[in-house]
mmCIF file of C-alpha atoms in Angstrom:
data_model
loop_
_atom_site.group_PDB
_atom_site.id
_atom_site.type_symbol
_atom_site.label_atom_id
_atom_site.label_comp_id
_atom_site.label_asym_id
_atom_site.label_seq_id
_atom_site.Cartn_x
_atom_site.Cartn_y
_atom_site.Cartn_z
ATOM 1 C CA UNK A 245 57.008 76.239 111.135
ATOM 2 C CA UNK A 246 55.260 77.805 108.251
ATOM 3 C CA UNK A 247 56.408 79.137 104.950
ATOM 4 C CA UNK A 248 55.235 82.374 106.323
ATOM 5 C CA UNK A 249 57.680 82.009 109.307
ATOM 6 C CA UNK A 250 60.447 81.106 107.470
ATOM 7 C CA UNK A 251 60.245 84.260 105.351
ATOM 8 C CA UNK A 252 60.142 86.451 108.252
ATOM 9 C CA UNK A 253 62.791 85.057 109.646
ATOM 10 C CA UNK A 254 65.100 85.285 106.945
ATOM 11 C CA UNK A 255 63.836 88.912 106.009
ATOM 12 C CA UNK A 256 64.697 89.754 109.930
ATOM 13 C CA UNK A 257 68.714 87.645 109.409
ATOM 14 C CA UNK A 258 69.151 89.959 106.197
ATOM 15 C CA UNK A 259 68.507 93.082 108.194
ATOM 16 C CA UNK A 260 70.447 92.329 110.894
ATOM 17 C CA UNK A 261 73.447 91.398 108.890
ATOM 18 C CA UNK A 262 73.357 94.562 106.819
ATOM 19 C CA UNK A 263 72.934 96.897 110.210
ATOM 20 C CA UNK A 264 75.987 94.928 111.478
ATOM 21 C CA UNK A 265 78.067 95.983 108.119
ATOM 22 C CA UNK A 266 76.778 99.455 108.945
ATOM 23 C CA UNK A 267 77.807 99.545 112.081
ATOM 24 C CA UNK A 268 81.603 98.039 111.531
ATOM 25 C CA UNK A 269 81.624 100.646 108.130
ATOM 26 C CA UNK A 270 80.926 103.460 110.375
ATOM 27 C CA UNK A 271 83.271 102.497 113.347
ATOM 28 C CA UNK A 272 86.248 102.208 110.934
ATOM 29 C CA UNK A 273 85.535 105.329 109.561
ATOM 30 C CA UNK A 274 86.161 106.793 112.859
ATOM 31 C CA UNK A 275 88.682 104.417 114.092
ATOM 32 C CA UNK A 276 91.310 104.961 111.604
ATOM 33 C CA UNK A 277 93.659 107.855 113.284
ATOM 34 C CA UNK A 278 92.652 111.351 111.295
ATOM 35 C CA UNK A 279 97.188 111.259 110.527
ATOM 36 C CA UNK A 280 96.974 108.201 108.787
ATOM 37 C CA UNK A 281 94.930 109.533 106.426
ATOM 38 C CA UNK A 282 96.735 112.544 105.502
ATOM 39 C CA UNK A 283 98.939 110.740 103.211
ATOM 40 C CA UNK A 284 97.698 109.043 100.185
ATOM 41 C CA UNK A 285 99.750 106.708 98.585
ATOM 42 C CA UNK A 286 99.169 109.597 95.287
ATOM 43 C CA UNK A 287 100.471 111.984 97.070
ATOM 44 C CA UNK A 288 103.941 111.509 97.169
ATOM 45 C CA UNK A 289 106.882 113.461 96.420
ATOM 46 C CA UNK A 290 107.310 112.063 92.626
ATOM 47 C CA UNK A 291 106.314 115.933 91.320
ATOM 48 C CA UNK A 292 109.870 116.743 92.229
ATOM 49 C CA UNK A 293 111.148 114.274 89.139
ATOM 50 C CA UNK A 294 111.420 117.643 86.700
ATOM 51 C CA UNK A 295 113.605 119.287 89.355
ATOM 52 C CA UNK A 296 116.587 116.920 88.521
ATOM 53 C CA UNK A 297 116.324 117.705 84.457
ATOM 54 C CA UNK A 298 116.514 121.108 84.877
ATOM 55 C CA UNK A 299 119.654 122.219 84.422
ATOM 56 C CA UNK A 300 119.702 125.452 86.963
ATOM 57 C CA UNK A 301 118.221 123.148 89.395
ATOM 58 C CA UNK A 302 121.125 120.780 88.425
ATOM 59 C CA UNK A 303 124.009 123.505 88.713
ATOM 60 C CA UNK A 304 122.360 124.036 92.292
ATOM 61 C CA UNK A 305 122.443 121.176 93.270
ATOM 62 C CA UNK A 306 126.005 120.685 92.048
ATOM 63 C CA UNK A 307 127.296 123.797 93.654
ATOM 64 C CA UNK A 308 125.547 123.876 97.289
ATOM 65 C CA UNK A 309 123.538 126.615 96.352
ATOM 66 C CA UNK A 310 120.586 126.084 98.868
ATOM 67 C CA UNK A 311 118.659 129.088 98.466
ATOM 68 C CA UNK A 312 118.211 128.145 95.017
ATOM 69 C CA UNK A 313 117.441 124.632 96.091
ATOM 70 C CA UNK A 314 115.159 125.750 98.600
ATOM 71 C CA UNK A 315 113.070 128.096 96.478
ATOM 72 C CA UNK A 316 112.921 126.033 93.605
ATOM 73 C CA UNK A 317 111.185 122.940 96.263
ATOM 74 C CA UNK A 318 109.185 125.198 97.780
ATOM 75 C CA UNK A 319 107.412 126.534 94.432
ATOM 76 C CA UNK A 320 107.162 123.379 92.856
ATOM 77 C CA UNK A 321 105.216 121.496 96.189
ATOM 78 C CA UNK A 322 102.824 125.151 95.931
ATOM 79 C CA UNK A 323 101.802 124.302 92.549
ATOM 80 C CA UNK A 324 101.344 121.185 92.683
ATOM 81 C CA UNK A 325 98.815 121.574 95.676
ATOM 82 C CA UNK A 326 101.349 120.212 98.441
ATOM 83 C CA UNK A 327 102.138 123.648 99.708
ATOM 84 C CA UNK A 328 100.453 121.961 103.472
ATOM 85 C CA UNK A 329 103.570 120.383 103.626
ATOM 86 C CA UNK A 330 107.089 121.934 105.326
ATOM 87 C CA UNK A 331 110.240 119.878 104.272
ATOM 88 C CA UNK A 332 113.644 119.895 104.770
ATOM 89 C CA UNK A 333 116.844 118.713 102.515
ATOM 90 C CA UNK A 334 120.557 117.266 102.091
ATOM 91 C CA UNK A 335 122.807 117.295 99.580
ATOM 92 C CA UNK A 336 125.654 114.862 100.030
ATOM 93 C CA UNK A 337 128.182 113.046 98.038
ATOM 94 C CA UNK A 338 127.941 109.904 100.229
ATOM 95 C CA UNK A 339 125.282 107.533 99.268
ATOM 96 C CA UNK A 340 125.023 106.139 103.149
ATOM 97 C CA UNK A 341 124.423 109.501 104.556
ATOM 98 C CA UNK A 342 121.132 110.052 106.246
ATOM 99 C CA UNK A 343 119.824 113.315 107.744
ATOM 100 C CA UNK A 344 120.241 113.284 112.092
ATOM 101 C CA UNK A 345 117.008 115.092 113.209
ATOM 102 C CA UNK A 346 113.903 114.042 111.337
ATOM 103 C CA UNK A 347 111.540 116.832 112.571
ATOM 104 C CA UNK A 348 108.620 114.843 112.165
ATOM 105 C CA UNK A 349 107.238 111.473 112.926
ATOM 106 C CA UNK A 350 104.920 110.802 109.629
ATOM 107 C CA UNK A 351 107.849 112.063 106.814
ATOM 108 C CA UNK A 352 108.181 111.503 103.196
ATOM 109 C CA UNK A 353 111.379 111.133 101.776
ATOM 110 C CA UNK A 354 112.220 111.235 97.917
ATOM 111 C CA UNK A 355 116.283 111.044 96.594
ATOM 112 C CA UNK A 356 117.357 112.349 93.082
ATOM 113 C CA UNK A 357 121.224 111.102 91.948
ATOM 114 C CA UNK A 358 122.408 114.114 90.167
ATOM 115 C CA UNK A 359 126.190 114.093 88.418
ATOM 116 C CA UNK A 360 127.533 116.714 85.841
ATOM 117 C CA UNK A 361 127.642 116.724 82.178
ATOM 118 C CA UNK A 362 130.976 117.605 81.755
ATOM 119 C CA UNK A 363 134.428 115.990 82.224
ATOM 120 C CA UNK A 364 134.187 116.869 85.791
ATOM 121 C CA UNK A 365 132.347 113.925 87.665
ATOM 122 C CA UNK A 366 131.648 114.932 90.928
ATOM 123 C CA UNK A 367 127.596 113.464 91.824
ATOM 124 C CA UNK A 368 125.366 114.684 94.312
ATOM 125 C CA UNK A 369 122.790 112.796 95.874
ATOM 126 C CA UNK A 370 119.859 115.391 97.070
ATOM 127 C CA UNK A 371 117.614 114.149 99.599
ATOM 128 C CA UNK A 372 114.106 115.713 100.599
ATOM 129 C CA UNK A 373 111.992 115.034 103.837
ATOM 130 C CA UNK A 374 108.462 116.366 103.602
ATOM 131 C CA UNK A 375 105.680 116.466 106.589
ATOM 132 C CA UNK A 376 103.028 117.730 106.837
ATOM 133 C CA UNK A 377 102.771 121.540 108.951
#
């Protein structure tokens, strides 16, 4: 074979490997399930950390007060561009408790320990469950 040959056929093994990365690049863009990626690993439910150091939130939390509980989840997941997402929550003293009926298959679940400042030690543990709507 030729120099010539050898070129040609080396120009025409270059091609063909970068259509075949083309190819597999554009089949796994399709391939991966449109649900797996609606969650990012950045988009988490770690915006809720300034709930537990404020202290109304706190008392809430403390008391049962789920209205307040509710409201205050709700407007903190719309400002922080997670408003796509419905969620659900428990407040429980026991640390083994978990909630009976997930609603969702794909859910995100964040925990804040909350206790009291005072002499009365009673903690809470507040659980959240986020999917998407």
């Amino acid at each position: 074979m030729s120099r010539k040959q050898f070129g040609r056929h080396g120009f025409v093994k270059t091609l063909e490997m970068f259509l075949a990365v083309a190819i597999i690049f554009i089949f796994l863009i399709f391939a991966i399930p449109q649900s797996a990626r609606l969650y990012s690993p950045g988009q988490d439910l770690s915006v809720l950390e300034g709930l537990s150091e404020e202290q109304a939130f706190r008392q809430a939390v403390l008391a049962g007060n789920s209205s307040y509980i509710n409201s205050s989840i709700r407007n903190l997941l719309d400002e922080n561009g997670l408003s796509m997402l419905n969620f659900t929550f428990s407040v429980s003293s026991n640390p083994n408790f978990v909630l009976q009926a997930i609603p969702a298959e794909q859910t995100i679940s964040y925990s804040m320990f909350i206790s009291a400042e005072g002499s009365s030690y009673s903690p809470k543990i507040l659980r959240i469950y986020a999917w998407k709507k």
